[in-house]
mmCIF file of C-alpha atoms in Angstrom:
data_model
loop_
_atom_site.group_PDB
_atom_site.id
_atom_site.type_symbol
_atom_site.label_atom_id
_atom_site.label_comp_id
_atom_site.label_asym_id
_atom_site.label_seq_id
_atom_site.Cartn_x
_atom_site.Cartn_y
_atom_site.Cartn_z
ATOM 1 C CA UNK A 6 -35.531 6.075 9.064
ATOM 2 C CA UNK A 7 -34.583 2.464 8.911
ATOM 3 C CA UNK A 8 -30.611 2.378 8.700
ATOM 4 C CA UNK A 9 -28.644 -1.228 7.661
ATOM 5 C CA UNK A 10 -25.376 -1.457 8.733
ATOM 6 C CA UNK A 11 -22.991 -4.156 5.957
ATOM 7 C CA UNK A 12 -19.530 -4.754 4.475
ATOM 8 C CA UNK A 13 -18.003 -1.610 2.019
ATOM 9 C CA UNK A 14 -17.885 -2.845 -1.711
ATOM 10 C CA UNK A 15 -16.253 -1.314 -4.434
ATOM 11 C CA UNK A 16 -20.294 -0.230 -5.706
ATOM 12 C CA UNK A 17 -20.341 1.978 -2.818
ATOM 13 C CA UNK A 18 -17.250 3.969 -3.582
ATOM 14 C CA UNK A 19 -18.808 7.257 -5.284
ATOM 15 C CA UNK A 20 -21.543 7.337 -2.624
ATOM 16 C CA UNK A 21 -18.752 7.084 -0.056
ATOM 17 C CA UNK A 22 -16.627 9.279 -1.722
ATOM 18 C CA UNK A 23 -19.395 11.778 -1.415
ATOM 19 C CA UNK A 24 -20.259 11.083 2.088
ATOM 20 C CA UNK A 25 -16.543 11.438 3.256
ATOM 21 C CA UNK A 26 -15.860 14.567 1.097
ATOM 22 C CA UNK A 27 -19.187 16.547 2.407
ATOM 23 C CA UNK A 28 -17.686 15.410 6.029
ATOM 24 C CA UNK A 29 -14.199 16.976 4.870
ATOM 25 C CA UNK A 30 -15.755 19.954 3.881
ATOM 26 C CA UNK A 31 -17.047 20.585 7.504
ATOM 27 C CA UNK A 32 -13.436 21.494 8.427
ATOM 28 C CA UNK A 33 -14.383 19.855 11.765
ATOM 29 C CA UNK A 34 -14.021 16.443 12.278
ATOM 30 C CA UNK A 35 -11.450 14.919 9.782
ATOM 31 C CA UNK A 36 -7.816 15.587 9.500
ATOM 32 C CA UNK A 37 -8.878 15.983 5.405
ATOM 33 C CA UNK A 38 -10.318 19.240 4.470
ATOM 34 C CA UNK A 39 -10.968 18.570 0.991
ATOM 35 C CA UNK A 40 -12.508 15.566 -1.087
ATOM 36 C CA UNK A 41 -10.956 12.630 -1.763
ATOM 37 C CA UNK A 42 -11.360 11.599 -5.576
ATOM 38 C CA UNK A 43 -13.569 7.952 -6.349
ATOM 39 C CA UNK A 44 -10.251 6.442 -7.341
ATOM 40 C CA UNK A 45 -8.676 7.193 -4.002
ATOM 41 C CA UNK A 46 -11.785 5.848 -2.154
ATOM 42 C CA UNK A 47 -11.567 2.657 -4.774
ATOM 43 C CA UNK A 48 -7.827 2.561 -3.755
ATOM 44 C CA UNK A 49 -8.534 3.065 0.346
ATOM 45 C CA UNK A 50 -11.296 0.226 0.270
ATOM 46 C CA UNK A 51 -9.263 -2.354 -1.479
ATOM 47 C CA UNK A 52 -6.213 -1.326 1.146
ATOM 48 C CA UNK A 53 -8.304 -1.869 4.002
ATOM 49 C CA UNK A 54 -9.891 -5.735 2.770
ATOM 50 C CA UNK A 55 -6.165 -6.125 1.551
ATOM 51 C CA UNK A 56 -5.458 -6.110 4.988
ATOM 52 C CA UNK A 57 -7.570 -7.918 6.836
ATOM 53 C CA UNK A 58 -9.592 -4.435 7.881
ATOM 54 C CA UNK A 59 -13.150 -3.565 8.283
ATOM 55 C CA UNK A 60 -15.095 -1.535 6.260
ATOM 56 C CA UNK A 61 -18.468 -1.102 6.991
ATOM 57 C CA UNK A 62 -21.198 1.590 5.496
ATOM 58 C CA UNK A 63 -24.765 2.117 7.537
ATOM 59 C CA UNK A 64 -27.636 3.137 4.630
ATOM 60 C CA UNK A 65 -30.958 4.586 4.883
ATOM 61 C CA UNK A 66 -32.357 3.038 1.687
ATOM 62 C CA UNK A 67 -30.106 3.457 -1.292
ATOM 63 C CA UNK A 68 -28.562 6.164 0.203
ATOM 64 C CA UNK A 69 -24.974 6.088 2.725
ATOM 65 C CA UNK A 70 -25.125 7.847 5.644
ATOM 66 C CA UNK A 71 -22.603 6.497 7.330
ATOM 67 C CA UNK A 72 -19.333 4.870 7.611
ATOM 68 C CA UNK A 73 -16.507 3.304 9.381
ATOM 69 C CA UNK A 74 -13.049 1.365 8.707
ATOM 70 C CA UNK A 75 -10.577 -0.249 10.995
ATOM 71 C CA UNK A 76 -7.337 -0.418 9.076
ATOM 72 C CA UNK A 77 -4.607 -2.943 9.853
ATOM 73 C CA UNK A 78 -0.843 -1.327 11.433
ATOM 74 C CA UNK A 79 1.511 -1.123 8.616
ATOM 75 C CA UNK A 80 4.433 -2.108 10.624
ATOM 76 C CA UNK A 81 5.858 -4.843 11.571
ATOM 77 C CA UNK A 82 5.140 -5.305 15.344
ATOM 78 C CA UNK A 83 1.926 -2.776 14.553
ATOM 79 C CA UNK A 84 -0.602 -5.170 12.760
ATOM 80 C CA UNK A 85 -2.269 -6.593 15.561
ATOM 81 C CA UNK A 86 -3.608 -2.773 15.590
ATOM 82 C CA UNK A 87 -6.059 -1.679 13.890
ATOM 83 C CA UNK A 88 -7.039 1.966 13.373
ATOM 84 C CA UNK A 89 -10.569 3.562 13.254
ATOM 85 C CA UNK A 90 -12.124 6.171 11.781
ATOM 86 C CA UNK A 91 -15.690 7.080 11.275
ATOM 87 C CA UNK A 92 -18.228 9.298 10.314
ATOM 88 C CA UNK A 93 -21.669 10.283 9.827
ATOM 89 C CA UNK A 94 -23.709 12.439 7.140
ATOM 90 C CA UNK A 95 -24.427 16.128 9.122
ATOM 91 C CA UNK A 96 -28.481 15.585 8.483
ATOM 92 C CA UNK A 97 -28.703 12.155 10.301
ATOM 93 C CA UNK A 98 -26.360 12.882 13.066
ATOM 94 C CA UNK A 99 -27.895 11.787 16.706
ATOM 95 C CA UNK A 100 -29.752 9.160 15.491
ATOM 96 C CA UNK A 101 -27.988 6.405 16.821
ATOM 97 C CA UNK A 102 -25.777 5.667 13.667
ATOM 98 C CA UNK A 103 -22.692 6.063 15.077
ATOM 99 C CA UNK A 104 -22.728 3.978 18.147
ATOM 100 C CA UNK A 105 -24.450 1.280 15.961
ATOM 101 C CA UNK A 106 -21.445 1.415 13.527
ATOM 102 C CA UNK A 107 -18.870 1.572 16.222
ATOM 103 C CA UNK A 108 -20.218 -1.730 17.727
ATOM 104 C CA UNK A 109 -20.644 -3.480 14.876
ATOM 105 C CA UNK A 110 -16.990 -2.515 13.694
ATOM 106 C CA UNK A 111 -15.531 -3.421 17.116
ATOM 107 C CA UNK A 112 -17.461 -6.553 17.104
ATOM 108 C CA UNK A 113 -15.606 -7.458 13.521
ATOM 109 C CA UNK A 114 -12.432 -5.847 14.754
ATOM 110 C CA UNK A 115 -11.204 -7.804 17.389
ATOM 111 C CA UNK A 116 -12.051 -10.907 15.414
ATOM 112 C CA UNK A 117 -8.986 -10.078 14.049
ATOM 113 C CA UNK A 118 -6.862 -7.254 15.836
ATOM 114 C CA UNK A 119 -5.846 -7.602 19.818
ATOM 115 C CA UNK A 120 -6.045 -3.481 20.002
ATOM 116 C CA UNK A 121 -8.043 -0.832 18.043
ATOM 117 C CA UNK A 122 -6.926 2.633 18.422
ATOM 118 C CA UNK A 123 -8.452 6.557 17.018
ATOM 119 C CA UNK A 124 -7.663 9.903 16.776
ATOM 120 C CA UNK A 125 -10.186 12.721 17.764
ATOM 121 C CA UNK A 126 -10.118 16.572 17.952
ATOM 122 C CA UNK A 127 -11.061 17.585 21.552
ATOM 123 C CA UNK A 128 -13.532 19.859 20.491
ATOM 124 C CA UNK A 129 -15.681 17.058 18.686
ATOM 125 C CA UNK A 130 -17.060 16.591 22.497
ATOM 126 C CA UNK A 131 -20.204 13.608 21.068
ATOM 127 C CA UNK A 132 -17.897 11.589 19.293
ATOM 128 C CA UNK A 133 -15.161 11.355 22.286
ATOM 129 C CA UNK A 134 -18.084 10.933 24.550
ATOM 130 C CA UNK A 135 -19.098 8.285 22.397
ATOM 131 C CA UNK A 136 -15.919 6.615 22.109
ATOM 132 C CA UNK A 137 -15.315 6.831 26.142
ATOM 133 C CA UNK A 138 -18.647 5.006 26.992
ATOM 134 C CA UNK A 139 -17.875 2.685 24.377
ATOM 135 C CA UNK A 140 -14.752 1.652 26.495
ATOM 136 C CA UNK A 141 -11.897 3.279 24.869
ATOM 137 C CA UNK A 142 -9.406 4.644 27.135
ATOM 138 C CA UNK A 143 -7.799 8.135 26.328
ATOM 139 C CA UNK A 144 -3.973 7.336 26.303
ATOM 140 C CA UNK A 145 -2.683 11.026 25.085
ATOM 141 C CA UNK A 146 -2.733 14.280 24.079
ATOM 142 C CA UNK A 147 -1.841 16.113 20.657
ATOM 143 C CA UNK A 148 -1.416 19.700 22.369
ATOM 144 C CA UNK A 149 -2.831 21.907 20.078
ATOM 145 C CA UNK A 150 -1.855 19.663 17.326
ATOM 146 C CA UNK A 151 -4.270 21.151 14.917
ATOM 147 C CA UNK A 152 -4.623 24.829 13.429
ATOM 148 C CA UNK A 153 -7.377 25.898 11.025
ATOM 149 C CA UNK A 154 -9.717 28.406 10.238
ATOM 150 C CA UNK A 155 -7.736 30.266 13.019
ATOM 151 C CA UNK A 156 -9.103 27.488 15.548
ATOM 152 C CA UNK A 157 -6.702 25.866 17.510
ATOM 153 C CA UNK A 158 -7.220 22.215 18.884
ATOM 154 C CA UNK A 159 -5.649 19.248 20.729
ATOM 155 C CA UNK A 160 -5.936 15.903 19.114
ATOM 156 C CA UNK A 161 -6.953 13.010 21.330
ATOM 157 C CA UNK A 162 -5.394 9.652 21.465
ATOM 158 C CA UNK A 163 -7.551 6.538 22.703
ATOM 159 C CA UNK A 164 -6.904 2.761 22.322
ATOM 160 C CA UNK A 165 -9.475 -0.159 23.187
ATOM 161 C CA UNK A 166 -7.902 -3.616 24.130
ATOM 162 C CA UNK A 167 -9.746 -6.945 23.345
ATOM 163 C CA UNK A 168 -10.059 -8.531 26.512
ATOM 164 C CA UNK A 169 -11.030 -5.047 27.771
ATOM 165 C CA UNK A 170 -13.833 -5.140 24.640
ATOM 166 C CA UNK A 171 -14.784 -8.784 26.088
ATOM 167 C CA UNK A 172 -15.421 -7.509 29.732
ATOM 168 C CA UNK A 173 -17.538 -4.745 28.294
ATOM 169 C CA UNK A 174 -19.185 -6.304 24.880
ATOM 170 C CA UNK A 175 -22.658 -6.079 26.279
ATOM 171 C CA UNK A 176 -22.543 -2.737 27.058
ATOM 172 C CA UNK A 177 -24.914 0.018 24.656
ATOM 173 C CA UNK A 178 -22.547 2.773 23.865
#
């Protein structure tokens, strides 16, 4: 497997929009259970480079495995945040793609934002491990925030500074 991490474009929307909806489907790791459509991932993309955000995809070939985004705060006071989210196609997960997307989007984030922040559901155990040896610190707790498939879970809360991304940059998550 030979994986290349680069910038979203619009030509990658269906692909995305396929990756992203197969991850929905899971029930497991996004807040979205269901598919969004090509025009909403069109729609999300140009939000995200409207703002300054990263999108990234990680391939194997012609095909997406992988994604992230850091999305600017839409407040005033709030867009020196960004927000992450992520994800990885079920057949290639533990391969590395994840931490290698992570650092690459961190790396591009705090070009531009001073703090990155996430959400994760406790019981997705590798990606908050993930996340925690990347540097994030957990800042809160979502008590069983979440209810589905008669599951209950918390939602985690974690936020990465800069400077604290600086001291650590040469870490290997």
């Amino acid at each position: 497997m030979t994986v290349a991490i680069r910038p979203t474009t619009q030509d990658d929307a269906e692909a995305l929009q396929a990756l992203v909806g197969a991850v929905a489907l899971e029930r497991r790791y996004l807040g979205a259970t269901r598919p969004f459509t090509v025009e909403q991932t069109r729609s999300y993309l140009a939000h995200v480079q409207a703002g300054d955000g990263v999108a990234l995809v990680a391939t194997d070939s012609d095909r997406v495995v992988g994604w992230v985004d850091i999305v600017q705060g839409e407040y005033e006071g709030l867009t020196h945040d960004g927000r992450l989210g992520m994800g990885v196609a079920a057949d290639v997960r533990g391969r590395g793609i994840g931490p290698a997307l992570l650092r690459e989007a961190l790396q591009r984030g705090f070009a531009r934002f001073a703090r990155i922040e996430l959400e994760v559901f406790a019981s997705n155990t590798r990606a908050h491990a993930l996340y925690l040896r990347t540097g994030f610190v957990e800042e809160g707790r979502r008590r069983r925030a979440r209810v589905i498939d008669g599951t209950v879970d918390d939602i985690l809360m974690l936020g990465l500074l800069r400077e604290e991304w600086l001291a650590t940059a040469h870490a290997q998550p």
